Amino acid sequence: MKITHIEHIGIAVKSLEEAIPFYEETLGLKCYNVEEVKDQKVKTAFFKVGQTKIELLESTDAEGPIGKFIEKRGEGVHHIAYAVEQIEDQLKKVEEKGVRLIDKTPRKGAEGLDIAFLHPKSTFGVLTELCENKNK
Ligand code: ZN
């Protein structure tokens, strides 16, 4: 697989409203986009750090993936997303290597990216996302 950079780091927070001021006022980053991803039951807020983004994730439903994550493990780093090209081919390749996939085919994530998750049981405990920007 050829990864070009870390596209973003996903961080689960209880409240965007409470977390955004820390990123803006203390870390000095600028929130440039807030977006709801309905099928993931989250509201996201994005900050740029060089080529990489920080994606804050607030659950809109206690039964959604971020709601459950916070319930079990509290707030904190939720996933790491790597930018790749030809995401469909990359998914096939990692599956051939025996990695368990959460998404066998890519779906639409925030910012119009094509995304797919690898199961943390196959990735040493880190929920790993592959993503490709097909809009550029
Ligand atoms: Zn993500």
CSV table of N, CA, C and O and ligand atoms in Angstrom, one decimal:
chain,number,residue,atom,x,y,z
A,1,MET,N,0.8,-1.2,0.0
A,1,MET,CA,0.0,0.0,0.0
A,1,MET,C,0.9,1.2,0.0
A,1,MET,O,1.9,1.2,0.6
A,2,LYS,N,0.4,2.3,-0.7
A,2,LYS,CA,1.2,3.5,-0.7
A,2,LYS,C,0.3,4.6,0.0
A,2,LYS,O,-0.7,5.1,-0.6
A,3,ILE,N,0.8,5.0,1.2
A,3,ILE,CA,0.1,6.0,1.9
A,3,ILE,C,0.8,7.3,1.7
A,3,ILE,O,2.1,7.4,1.8
A,4,THR,N,0.1,8.4,1.3
A,4,THR,CA,0.8,9.7,1.0
A,4,THR,C,1.0,10.5,2.3
A,4,THR,O,2.0,11.2,2.4
A,5,HIS,N,0.0,10.5,3.2
A,5,HIS,CA,0.1,11.3,4.4
A,5,HIS,C,-1.0,10.9,5.4
A,5,HIS,O,-1.9,10.1,5.0
A,6,ILE,N,-0.9,11.4,6.6
A,6,ILE,CA,-2.0,11.2,7.5
A,6,ILE,C,-3.1,12.2,7.2
A,6,ILE,O,-2.8,13.4,7.3
A,7,GLU,N,-4.2,11.8,6.7
A,7,GLU,CA,-5.3,12.7,6.3
A,7,GLU,C,-5.9,13.4,7.5
A,7,GLU,O,-6.0,14.6,7.5
A,8,HIS,N,-6.3,12.6,8.5
A,8,HIS,CA,-6.7,13.2,9.7
A,8,HIS,C,-6.6,12.3,10.9
A,8,HIS,O,-6.4,11.1,10.7
A,9,ILE,N,-6.8,12.9,12.1
A,9,ILE,CA,-6.9,12.1,13.3
A,9,ILE,C,-8.2,12.4,13.9
A,9,ILE,O,-8.6,13.6,14.0
A,10,GLY,N,-9.0,11.4,14.1
A,10,GLY,CA,-10.4,11.5,14.7
A,10,GLY,C,-10.3,11.4,16.2
A,10,GLY,O,-9.8,10.5,16.8
A,11,ILE,N,-11.0,12.4,16.8
A,11,ILE,CA,-11.0,12.5,18.3
A,11,ILE,C,-12.4,12.6,18.7
A,11,ILE,O,-13.2,13.5,18.3
A,12,ALA,N,-12.8,11.7,19.6
A,12,ALA,CA,-14.2,11.7,20.1
A,12,ALA,C,-14.3,12.6,21.3
A,12,ALA,O,-13.5,12.6,22.2
A,13,VAL,N,-15.3,13.5,21.2
A,13,VAL,CA,-15.5,14.5,22.3
A,13,VAL,C,-17.0,14.4,22.7
A,13,VAL,O,-17.8,14.1,21.9
A,14,LYS,N,-17.3,14.8,23.9
A,14,LYS,CA,-18.7,14.8,24.3
A,14,LYS,C,-19.4,16.0,23.7
A,14,LYS,O,-20.6,15.9,23.4
A,15,SER,N,-18.7,17.1,23.5
A,15,SER,CA,-19.4,18.3,23.1
A,15,SER,C,-18.4,19.2,22.2
A,15,SER,O,-17.4,19.6,22.6
A,16,LEU,N,-18.8,19.4,20.9
A,16,LEU,CA,-18.0,20.2,20.0
A,16,LEU,C,-17.9,21.6,20.6
A,16,LEU,O,-16.9,22.3,20.6
A,17,GLU,N,-19.1,22.1,21.1
A,17,GLU,CA,-19.1,23.4,21.7
A,17,GLU,C,-18.1,23.7,22.8
A,17,GLU,O,-17.5,24.7,22.9
A,18,GLU,N,-17.9,22.6,23.6
A,18,GLU,CA,-16.9,22.7,24.7
A,18,GLU,C,-15.5,22.5,24.2
A,18,GLU,O,-14.6,23.1,24.7
A,19,ALA,N,-15.3,21.7,23.2
A,19,ALA,CA,-14.0,21.3,22.7
A,19,ALA,C,-13.4,22.3,21.8
A,19,ALA,O,-12.2,22.6,21.8
A,20,ILE,N,-14.2,22.9,20.9
A,20,ILE,CA,-13.7,23.8,19.9
A,20,ILE,C,-12.9,25.0,20.5
A,20,ILE,O,-11.8,25.3,20.0
A,21,PRO,N,-13.3,25.6,21.5
A,21,PRO,CA,-12.5,26.7,22.1
A,21,PRO,C,-11.1,26.3,22.5
A,21,PRO,O,-10.2,27.1,22.4
A,22,PHE,N,-11.0,25.1,23.0
A,22,PHE,CA,-9.6,24.6,23.4
A,22,PHE,C,-8.7,24.6,22.1
A,22,PHE,O,-7.6,25.1,22.1
A,23,TYR,N,-9.2,24.0,21.0
A,23,TYR,CA,-8.4,23.9,19.8
A,23,TYR,C,-8.2,25.3,19.2
A,23,TYR,O,-7.1,25.6,18.7
A,24,GLU,N,-9.1,26.2,19.3
A,24,GLU,CA,-9.0,27.5,18.7
A,24,GLU,C,-8.1,28.5,19.6
A,24,GLU,O,-7.2,29.1,19.2
A,25,GLU,N,-8.5,28.6,20.9
A,25,GLU,CA,-7.9,29.6,21.7
A,25,GLU,C,-6.6,29.1,22.3
A,25,GLU,O,-5.7,29.9,22.5
A,26,THR,N,-6.6,27.8,22.7
A,26,THR,CA,-5.3,27.4,23.4
A,26,THR,C,-4.3,26.9,22.4
A,26,THR,O,-3.2,27.2,22.4
A,27,LEU,N,-4.8,26.0,21.4
A,27,LEU,CA,-3.8,25.5,20.4
A,27,LEU,C,-3.7,26.5,19.2
A,27,LEU,O,-2.7,26.3,18.4
A,28,GLY,N,-4.6,27.4,19.1
A,28,GLY,CA,-4.4,28.4,18.0
A,28,GLY,C,-4.8,27.9,16.6
A,28,GLY,O,-4.3,28.5,15.6
A,29,LEU,N,-5.6,26.8,16.6
A,29,LEU,CA,-6.0,26.3,15.3
A,29,LEU,C,-7.3,26.9,14.9
A,29,LEU,O,-8.0,27.5,15.8
A,30,LYS,N,-7.7,26.9,13.6
A,30,LYS,CA,-8.9,27.5,13.2
A,30,LYS,C,-9.9,26.4,12.7
A,30,LYS,O,-9.6,25.6,11.9
A,31,CYS,N,-11.1,26.4,13.3
A,31,CYS,CA,-12.1,25.5,12.9
A,31,CYS,C,-12.7,26.0,11.5
A,31,CYS,O,-13.3,27.1,11.5
A,32,TYR,N,-12.5,25.3,10.5
A,32,TYR,CA,-12.9,25.8,9.1
A,32,TYR,C,-14.2,25.1,8.6
A,32,TYR,O,-14.7,25.4,7.6
A,33,ASN,N,-14.6,24.0,9.3
A,33,ASN,CA,-15.8,23.3,8.8
A,33,ASN,C,-16.5,22.6,9.9
A,33,ASN,O,-15.8,21.9,10.7
A,34,VAL,N,-17.8,22.7,10.1
A,34,VAL,CA,-18.6,21.8,11.0
A,34,VAL,C,-19.6,21.2,10.1
A,34,VAL,O,-20.3,21.8,9.3
A,35,GLU,N,-19.7,19.9,10.2
A,35,GLU,CA,-20.6,19.1,9.3
A,35,GLU,C,-21.2,17.9,10.0
A,35,GLU,O,-20.5,17.3,10.8
A,36,GLU,N,-22.4,17.6,9.8
A,36,GLU,CA,-23.1,16.4,10.3
A,36,GLU,C,-22.9,15.3,9.3
A,36,GLU,O,-23.2,15.5,8.1
A,37,VAL,N,-22.5,14.1,9.8
A,37,VAL,CA,-22.5,12.9,8.9
A,37,VAL,C,-23.6,12.0,9.5
A,37,VAL,O,-23.4,11.3,10.5
A,38,LYS,N,-24.8,12.1,8.9
A,38,LYS,CA,-26.0,11.4,9.4
A,38,LYS,C,-25.8,9.9,9.6
A,38,LYS,O,-26.2,9.4,10.6
A,39,ASP,N,-25.3,9.2,8.6
A,39,ASP,CA,-25.2,7.8,8.7
A,39,ASP,C,-24.2,7.3,9.8
A,39,ASP,O,-24.3,6.2,10.2
A,40,GLN,N,-23.3,8.2,10.2
A,40,GLN,CA,-22.4,7.9,11.3
A,40,GLN,C,-22.9,8.4,12.6
A,40,GLN,O,-22.2,8.2,13.6
A,41,LYS,N,-24.0,9.1,12.6
A,41,LYS,CA,-24.6,9.7,13.8
A,41,LYS,C,-23.6,10.6,14.6
A,41,LYS,O,-23.4,10.5,15.8
A,42,VAL,N,-22.9,11.4,13.8
A,42,VAL,CA,-21.9,12.4,14.4
A,42,VAL,C,-22.0,13.8,13.8
A,42,VAL,O,-22.5,13.9,12.6
A,43,LYS,N,-21.5,14.7,14.6
A,43,LYS,CA,-21.3,16.0,14.1
A,43,LYS,C,-19.7,16.2,14.2
A,43,LYS,O,-19.1,15.8,15.1
A,44,THR,N,-19.2,16.7,13.1
A,44,THR,CA,-17.7,16.8,13.0
A,44,THR,C,-17.3,18.3,12.9
A,44,THR,O,-18.0,19.1,12.4
A,45,ALA,N,-16.1,18.5,13.5
A,45,ALA,CA,-15.5,19.9,13.3
A,45,ALA,C,-14.0,19.6,12.9
A,45,ALA,O,-13.3,18.8,13.4
A,46,PHE,N,-13.6,20.4,11.9
A,46,PHE,CA,-12.3,20.2,11.3
A,46,PHE,C,-11.3,21.4,11.5
A,46,PHE,O,-11.7,22.5,11.5
A,47,PHE,N,-10.1,21.0,11.8
A,47,PHE,CA,-9.0,22.0,11.9
A,47,PHE,C,-7.8,21.5,11.0
A,47,PHE,O,-7.6,20.3,11.0
A,48,LYS,N,-7.1,22.4,10.5
A,48,LYS,CA,-5.9,22.0,9.7
A,48,LYS,C,-4.6,22.1,10.5
A,48,LYS,O,-4.4,23.2,11.1
A,49,VAL,N,-3.8,21.1,10.4
A,49,VAL,CA,-2.4,21.2,10.9
A,49,VAL,C,-1.5,20.8,9.8
A,49,VAL,O,-1.3,19.6,9.6
A,50,GLY,N,-1.0,21.7,9.1
A,50,GLY,CA,-0.2,21.4,7.9
A,50,GLY,C,-1.1,20.7,6.9
A,50,GLY,O,-2.3,21.1,6.6
A,51,GLN,N,-0.7,19.5,6.4
A,51,GLN,CA,-1.5,18.7,5.5
A,51,GLN,C,-2.5,17.8,6.2
A,51,GLN,O,-3.4,17.2,5.5
A,52,THR,N,-2.4,17.8,7.5
A,52,THR,CA,-3.2,16.8,8.3
A,52,THR,C,-4.3,17.6,8.9
A,52,THR,O,-4.1,18.8,9.2
A,53,LYS,N,-5.4,17.0,9.2
A,53,LYS,CA,-6.5,17.6,9.8
A,53,LYS,C,-6.8,16.9,11.2
A,53,LYS,O,-6.5,15.7,11.3
A,54,ILE,N,-7.3,17.7,12.1
A,54,ILE,CA,-7.9,17.1,13.3
A,54,ILE,C,-9.4,17.1,13.1
A,54,ILE,O,-10.0,18.1,12.7
A,55,GLU,N,-10.0,16.0,13.3
A,55,GLU,CA,-11.5,15.8,13.1
A,55,GLU,C,-12.1,15.5,14.5
A,55,GLU,O,-11.9,14.5,15.1
A,56,LEU,N,-12.8,16.5,15.1
A,56,LEU,CA,-13.5,16.3,16.3
A,56,LEU,C,-14.8,15.6,16.0
A,56,LEU,O,-15.5,16.0,15.1
A,57,LEU,N,-15.2,14.7,16.8
A,57,LEU,CA,-16.4,13.9,16.6
A,57,LEU,C,-17.3,14.0,17.8
A,57,LEU,O,-16.9,13.5,18.9
A,58,GLU,N,-18.5,14.5,17.6
A,58,GLU,CA,-19.5,14.5,18.7
A,58,GLU,C,-20.7,13.6,18.3
A,58,GLU,O,-21.2,13.8,17.2
A,59,SER,N,-21.1,12.8,19.2
A,59,SER,CA,-22.2,11.9,18.8
A,59,SER,C,-23.5,12.6,18.8
A,59,SER,O,-23.8,13.4,19.7
A,60,THR,N,-24.4,12.3,17.8
A,60,THR,CA,-25.7,12.8,17.9
A,60,THR,C,-26.7,11.8,18.4
A,60,THR,O,-27.9,12.0,18.4
A,61,ASP,N,-26.2,10.6,18.8
A,61,ASP,CA,-27.1,9.5,19.2
A,61,ASP,C,-26.2,8.6,20.1
A,61,ASP,O,-25.2,8.1,19.7
A,62,ALA,N,-26.7,8.4,21.3
A,62,ALA,CA,-25.9,7.5,22.3
A,62,ALA,C,-25.7,6.1,21.7
A,62,ALA,O,-24.7,5.5,22.1
A,63,GLU,N,-26.5,5.7,20.8
A,63,GLU,CA,-26.3,4.3,20.2
A,63,GLU,C,-25.4,4.3,19.0
A,63,GLU,O,-25.1,3.3,18.5
A,64,GLY,N,-25.0,5.5,18.6
A,64,GLY,CA,-24.1,5.5,17.4
A,64,GLY,C,-22.7,5.1,17.8
A,64,GLY,O,-22.4,4.9,19.0
A,65,PRO,N,-21.8,4.9,16.8
A,65,PRO,CA,-20.4,4.5,17.1
A,65,PRO,C,-19.6,5.4,18.1
A,65,PRO,O,-18.9,4.9,18.9
A,66,ILE,N,-19.8,6.7,17.9
A,66,ILE,CA,-19.0,7.6,18.8
A,66,ILE,C,-19.7,7.6,20.2
A,66,ILE,O,-19.0,7.6,21.2
A,67,GLY,N,-21.0,7.5,20.3
A,67,GLY,CA,-21.7,7.5,21.5
A,67,GLY,C,-21.2,6.3,22.3
A,67,GLY,O,-20.9,6.3,23.5
A,68,LYS,N,-21.1,5.1,21.7
A,68,LYS,CA,-20.7,3.9,22.3
A,68,LYS,C,-19.3,3.9,22.7
A,68,LYS,O,-18.9,3.4,23.8
A,69,PHE,N,-18.4,4.5,21.9
A,69,PHE,CA,-17.0,4.6,22.2
A,69,PHE,C,-16.8,5.4,23.4
A,69,PHE,O,-16.1,5.0,24.4
A,70,ILE,N,-17.5,6.6,23.6
A,70,ILE,CA,-17.3,7.5,24.7
A,70,ILE,C,-17.8,6.8,26.0
A,70,ILE,O,-17.2,6.8,27.0
A,71,GLU,N,-18.9,6.1,25.8
A,71,GLU,CA,-19.5,5.3,26.9
A,71,GLU,C,-18.5,4.3,27.5
A,71,GLU,O,-18.3,4.2,28.7
A,72,LYS,N,-17.8,3.6,26.6
A,72,LYS,CA,-16.9,2.5,27.0
A,72,LYS,C,-15.5,3.1,27.4
A,72,LYS,O,-14.9,2.6,28.4
A,73,ARG,N,-15.0,4.1,26.7
A,73,ARG,CA,-13.6,4.4,26.9
A,73,ARG,C,-13.4,5.9,27.2
A,73,ARG,O,-12.3,6.3,27.4
A,74,GLY,N,-14.5,6.7,27.2
A,74,GLY,CA,-14.3,8.1,27.5
A,74,GLY,C,-13.9,8.9,26.2
A,74,GLY,O,-13.7,8.3,25.1
A,75,GLU,N,-13.7,10.1,26.4
A,75,GLU,CA,-13.2,11.0,25.3
A,75,GLU,C,-11.8,10.6,24.9
A,75,GLU,O,-11.0,10.1,25.8
A,76,GLY,N,-11.4,10.9,23.7
A,76,GLY,CA,-10.0,10.6,23.3
A,76,GLY,C,-9.8,10.3,21.9
A,76,GLY,O,-10.8,10.3,21.1
A,77,VAL,N,-8.6,9.9,21.5
A,77,VAL,CA,-8.3,9.5,20.1
A,77,VAL,C,-9.1,8.4,19.7
A,77,VAL,O,-9.2,7.3,20.4
A,78,HIS,N,-9.8,8.5,18.6
A,78,HIS,CA,-10.8,7.5,18.1
A,78,HIS,C,-10.2,6.7,16.9
A,78,HIS,O,-10.3,5.5,16.8
A,79,HIS,N,-9.6,7.4,16.0
A,79,HIS,CA,-9.1,6.7,14.8
A,79,HIS,C,-8.0,7.6,14.1
A,79,HIS,O,-7.9,8.8,14.3
A,80,ILE,N,-7.2,6.9,13.3
A,80,ILE,CA,-6.2,7.5,12.4
A,80,ILE,C,-6.6,7.3,11.0
A,80,ILE,O,-6.9,6.1,10.6
A,81,ALA,N,-6.6,8.3,10.2
A,81,ALA,CA,-7.0,8.1,8.8
A,81,ALA,C,-5.8,8.4,7.8
A,81,ALA,O,-5.2,9.5,7.9
A,82,TYR,N,-5.5,7.4,7.0
A,82,TYR,CA,-4.4,7.6,6.1
A,82,TYR,C,-4.9,7.9,4.7
A,82,TYR,O,-5.9,7.3,4.2
A,83,ALA,N,-4.3,8.8,4.0
A,83,ALA,CA,-4.7,9.1,2.6
A,83,ALA,C,-4.0,8.2,1.7
A,83,ALA,O,-2.8,7.9,1.7
A,84,VAL,N,-4.8,7.6,0.8
A,84,VAL,CA,-4.3,6.6,-0.2
A,84,VAL,C,-4.9,6.9,-1.6
A,84,VAL,O,-5.9,7.7,-1.7
A,85,GLU,N,-4.4,6.3,-2.6
A,85,GLU,CA,-5.0,6.4,-3.9
A,85,GLU,C,-5.5,5.0,-4.3
A,85,GLU,O,-5.1,4.0,-3.7
A,86,GLN,N,-6.5,5.0,-5.1
A,86,GLN,CA,-7.2,3.8,-5.5
A,86,GLN,C,-7.7,3.0,-4.3
A,86,GLN,O,-7.2,1.9,-4.1
A,87,ILE,N,-8.5,3.6,-3.5
A,87,ILE,CA,-8.9,3.0,-2.2
A,87,ILE,C,-9.5,1.6,-2.4
A,87,ILE,O,-9.2,0.7,-1.6
A,88,GLU,N,-10.3,1.4,-3.5
A,88,GLU,CA,-10.9,0.0,-3.7
A,88,GLU,C,-9.8,-1.0,-3.8
A,88,GLU,O,-9.9,-2.1,-3.2
A,89,ASP,N,-8.7,-0.7,-4.6
A,89,ASP,CA,-7.6,-1.7,-4.7
A,89,ASP,C,-6.9,-1.9,-3.4
A,89,ASP,O,-6.5,-3.0,-3.1
A,90,GLN,N,-6.7,-0.8,-2.6
A,90,GLN,CA,-6.0,-1.0,-1.3
A,90,GLN,C,-6.8,-1.9,-0.4
A,90,GLN,O,-6.2,-2.7,0.3
A,91,LEU,N,-8.1,-1.7,-0.4
A,91,LEU,CA,-9.0,-2.5,0.5
A,91,LEU,C,-8.8,-4.0,0.1
A,91,LEU,O,-8.7,-4.9,1.0
A,92,LYS,N,-8.8,-4.3,-1.2
A,92,LYS,CA,-8.7,-5.7,-1.7
A,92,LYS,C,-7.3,-6.2,-1.2
A,92,LYS,O,-7.2,-7.4,-0.7
A,93,LYS,N,-6.3,-5.4,-1.3
A,93,LYS,CA,-5.0,-5.9,-0.9
A,93,LYS,C,-4.9,-6.2,0.6
A,93,LYS,O,-4.3,-7.2,0.9
A,94,VAL,N,-5.4,-5.3,1.4
A,94,VAL,CA,-5.3,-5.6,2.8
A,94,VAL,C,-6.1,-6.7,3.2
A,94,VAL,O,-5.8,-7.5,4.1
A,95,GLU,N,-7.3,-6.9,2.5
A,95,GLU,CA,-8.1,-8.1,2.9
A,95,GLU,C,-7.4,-9.4,2.5
A,95,GLU,O,-7.4,-10.3,3.2
A,96,GLU,N,-6.7,-9.3,1.3
A,96,GLU,CA,-5.9,-10.5,1.0
A,96,GLU,C,-4.8,-10.9,2.0
A,96,GLU,O,-4.4,-12.0,2.1
A,97,LYS,N,-4.4,-9.8,2.7
A,97,LYS,CA,-3.4,-10.1,3.7
A,97,LYS,C,-4.0,-10.5,5.1
A,97,LYS,O,-3.3,-10.7,6.1
A,98,GLY,N,-5.3,-10.7,5.1
A,98,GLY,CA,-5.9,-11.3,6.2
A,98,GLY,C,-6.5,-10.2,7.2
A,98,GLY,O,-6.9,-10.6,8.3
A,99,VAL,N,-6.5,-9.0,6.8
A,99,VAL,CA,-7.0,-7.9,7.7
A,99,VAL,C,-8.5,-7.9,7.6
A,99,VAL,O,-9.1,-8.0,6.6
A,100,ARG,N,-9.1,-7.8,8.8
A,100,ARG,CA,-10.6,-7.7,8.9
A,100,ARG,C,-11.0,-6.3,8.5
A,100,ARG,O,-10.5,-5.3,9.0
A,101,LEU,N,-12.0,-6.2,7.6
A,101,LEU,CA,-12.5,-4.9,7.2
A,101,LEU,C,-13.8,-4.6,7.8
A,101,LEU,O,-14.6,-5.5,8.0
A,102,ILE,N,-14.0,-3.4,8.2
A,102,ILE,CA,-15.3,-2.9,8.7
A,102,ILE,C,-16.1,-2.6,7.4
A,102,ILE,O,-17.3,-2.9,7.3
A,103,ASP,N,-15.5,-1.9,6.5
A,103,ASP,CA,-16.1,-1.6,5.2
A,103,ASP,C,-15.4,-2.3,4.1
A,103,ASP,O,-14.3,-2.0,3.8
A,104,LYS,N,-16.2,-3.2,3.4
A,104,LYS,CA,-15.5,-3.9,2.3
A,104,LYS,C,-15.5,-3.0,1.0
A,104,LYS,O,-14.6,-3.2,0.2
A,105,THR,N,-16.4,-2.1,1.0
A,105,THR,CA,-16.3,-1.1,-0.1
A,105,THR,C,-16.4,0.3,0.5
A,105,THR,O,-17.1,0.5,1.5
A,106,PRO,N,-15.8,1.3,-0.1
A,106,PRO,CA,-15.8,2.6,0.5
A,106,PRO,C,-17.2,3.3,0.5
A,106,PRO,O,-18.0,2.9,-0.3
A,107,ARG,N,-17.3,4.1,1.5
A,107,ARG,CA,-18.6,4.9,1.6
A,107,ARG,C,-18.2,6.4,1.7
A,107,ARG,O,-17.0,6.7,1.9
A,108,LYS,N,-19.2,7.2,1.7
A,108,LYS,CA,-18.9,8.7,1.8
A,108,LYS,C,-18.7,9.1,3.2
A,108,LYS,O,-19.6,8.9,4.0
A,109,GLY,N,-17.6,9.8,3.5
A,109,GLY,CA,-17.4,10.4,4.8
A,109,GLY,C,-17.6,11.9,4.8
A,109,GLY,O,-18.0,12.4,3.8
A,110,ALA,N,-17.1,12.5,5.8
A,110,ALA,CA,-17.2,14.0,5.9
A,110,ALA,C,-16.3,14.5,4.8
A,110,ALA,O,-15.4,13.9,4.3
A,111,GLU,N,-16.6,15.7,4.3
A,111,GLU,CA,-15.8,16.5,3.3
A,111,GLU,C,-15.8,15.7,2.0
A,111,GLU,O,-14.9,15.9,1.1
A,112,GLY,N,-16.8,14.9,1.8
A,112,GLY,CA,-16.9,14.2,0.5
A,112,GLY,C,-15.9,13.2,0.2
A,112,GLY,O,-15.7,12.8,-1.0
A,113,LEU,N,-15.1,12.7,1.2
A,113,LEU,CA,-14.1,11.7,0.9
A,113,LEU,C,-14.7,10.4,0.9
A,113,LEU,O,-15.7,10.1,1.5
A,114,ASP,N,-14.0,9.5,0.1
A,114,ASP,CA,-14.3,8.1,0.1
A,114,ASP,C,-13.5,7.4,1.2
A,114,ASP,O,-12.3,7.5,1.2
A,115,ILE,N,-14.2,6.8,2.1
A,115,ILE,CA,-13.6,6.2,3.3
A,115,ILE,C,-13.9,4.8,3.6
A,115,ILE,O,-15.0,4.3,3.1
A,116,ALA,N,-13.0,4.1,4.3
A,116,ALA,CA,-13.3,2.7,4.7
A,116,ALA,C,-12.5,2.4,6.0
A,116,ALA,O,-11.3,2.9,6.1
A,117,PHE,N,-13.1,1.7,6.9
A,117,PHE,CA,-12.4,1.4,8.1
A,117,PHE,C,-11.9,0.0,8.2
A,117,PHE,O,-12.5,-1.0,7.7
A,118,LEU,N,-10.7,-0.2,8.8
A,118,LEU,CA,-10.1,-1.5,9.1
A,118,LEU,C,-10.4,-1.8,10.5
A,118,LEU,O,-10.4,-0.9,11.4
A,119,HIS,N,-10.7,-3.1,10.8
A,119,HIS,CA,-11.1,-3.4,12.2
A,119,HIS,C,-9.9,-3.3,13.2
A,119,HIS,O,-8.8,-3.8,12.9
A,120,PRO,N,-10.1,-2.7,14.3
A,120,PRO,CA,-9.0,-2.6,15.3
A,120,PRO,C,-8.4,-3.9,15.8
A,120,PRO,O,-7.2,-3.9,16.2
A,121,LYS,N,-9.2,-5.0,15.7
A,121,LYS,CA,-8.6,-6.3,16.1
A,121,LYS,C,-7.5,-6.7,15.1
A,121,LYS,O,-6.7,-7.5,15.5
A,122,SER,N,-7.5,-6.2,13.9
A,122,SER,CA,-6.5,-6.5,12.9
A,122,SER,C,-5.4,-5.5,12.8
A,122,SER,O,-4.5,-5.6,12.0
A,123,THR,N,-5.5,-4.4,13.6
A,123,THR,CA,-4.6,-3.3,13.4
A,123,THR,C,-4.0,-2.9,14.8
A,123,THR,O,-3.7,-1.7,15.0
A,124,PHE,N,-3.8,-3.9,15.6
A,124,PHE,CA,-3.1,-3.6,16.9
A,124,PHE,C,-3.8,-2.5,17.7
A,124,PHE,O,-3.2,-1.7,18.3
A,125,GLY,N,-5.1,-2.6,17.7
A,125,GLY,CA,-5.9,-1.8,18.6
A,125,GLY,C,-6.2,-0.4,18.1
A,125,GLY,O,-6.9,0.4,18.8
A,126,VAL,N,-5.7,0.0,16.9
A,126,VAL,CA,-6.0,1.3,16.4
A,126,VAL,C,-7.0,1.3,15.3
A,126,VAL,O,-6.8,0.6,14.2
A,127,LEU,N,-8.2,1.8,15.5
A,127,LEU,CA,-9.2,1.9,14.4
A,127,LEU,C,-8.5,2.7,13.3
A,127,LEU,O,-8.1,3.9,13.5
A,128,THR,N,-8.4,2.1,12.1
A,128,THR,CA,-7.7,2.7,11.0
A,128,THR,C,-8.6,2.9,9.9
A,128,THR,O,-9.3,2.0,9.5
A,129,GLU,N,-8.5,4.1,9.4
A,129,GLU,CA,-9.4,4.5,8.2
A,129,GLU,C,-8.5,4.8,7.0
A,129,GLU,O,-7.4,5.4,7.2
A,130,LEU,N,-8.9,4.3,5.9
A,130,LEU,CA,-8.2,4.7,4.6
A,130,LEU,C,-9.2,5.7,4.0
A,130,LEU,O,-10.4,5.5,4.0
A,131,CYS,N,-8.6,6.7,3.3
A,131,CYS,CA,-9.5,7.6,2.6
A,131,CYS,C,-8.8,8.2,1.4
A,131,CYS,O,-7.6,8.2,1.3
A,132,GLU,N,-9.7,8.5,0.5
A,132,GLU,CA,-9.2,9.1,-0.8
A,132,GLU,C,-10.1,10.2,-1.2
A,132,GLU,O,-11.3,10.2,-1.1
A,133,ASN,N,-9.5,11.3,-1.6
A,133,ASN,CA,-10.2,12.5,-2.1
A,133,ASN,C,-10.3,12.4,-3.6
A,133,ASN,O,-9.3,12.7,-4.3
A,134,LYS,N,-11.5,12.0,-4.1
A,134,LYS,CA,-11.6,11.8,-5.5
A,134,LYS,C,-12.1,13.1,-6.2
A,134,LYS,O,-12.3,13.2,-7.4
A,135,ASN,N,-12.3,14.2,-5.3
A,135,ASN,CA,-12.8,15.4,-5.9
A,135,ASN,C,-11.7,16.4,-6.3
A,135,ASN,O,-12.0,17.4,-6.9
A,136,LYS,N,-10.4,16.0,-6.0
A,136,LYS,CA,-9.4,17.0,-6.3
A,136,LYS,C,-9.0,16.9,-7.8
A,136,LYS,O,-9.3,16.0,-8.5
B,1,ZN,ZN,-12.2,9.9,10.0
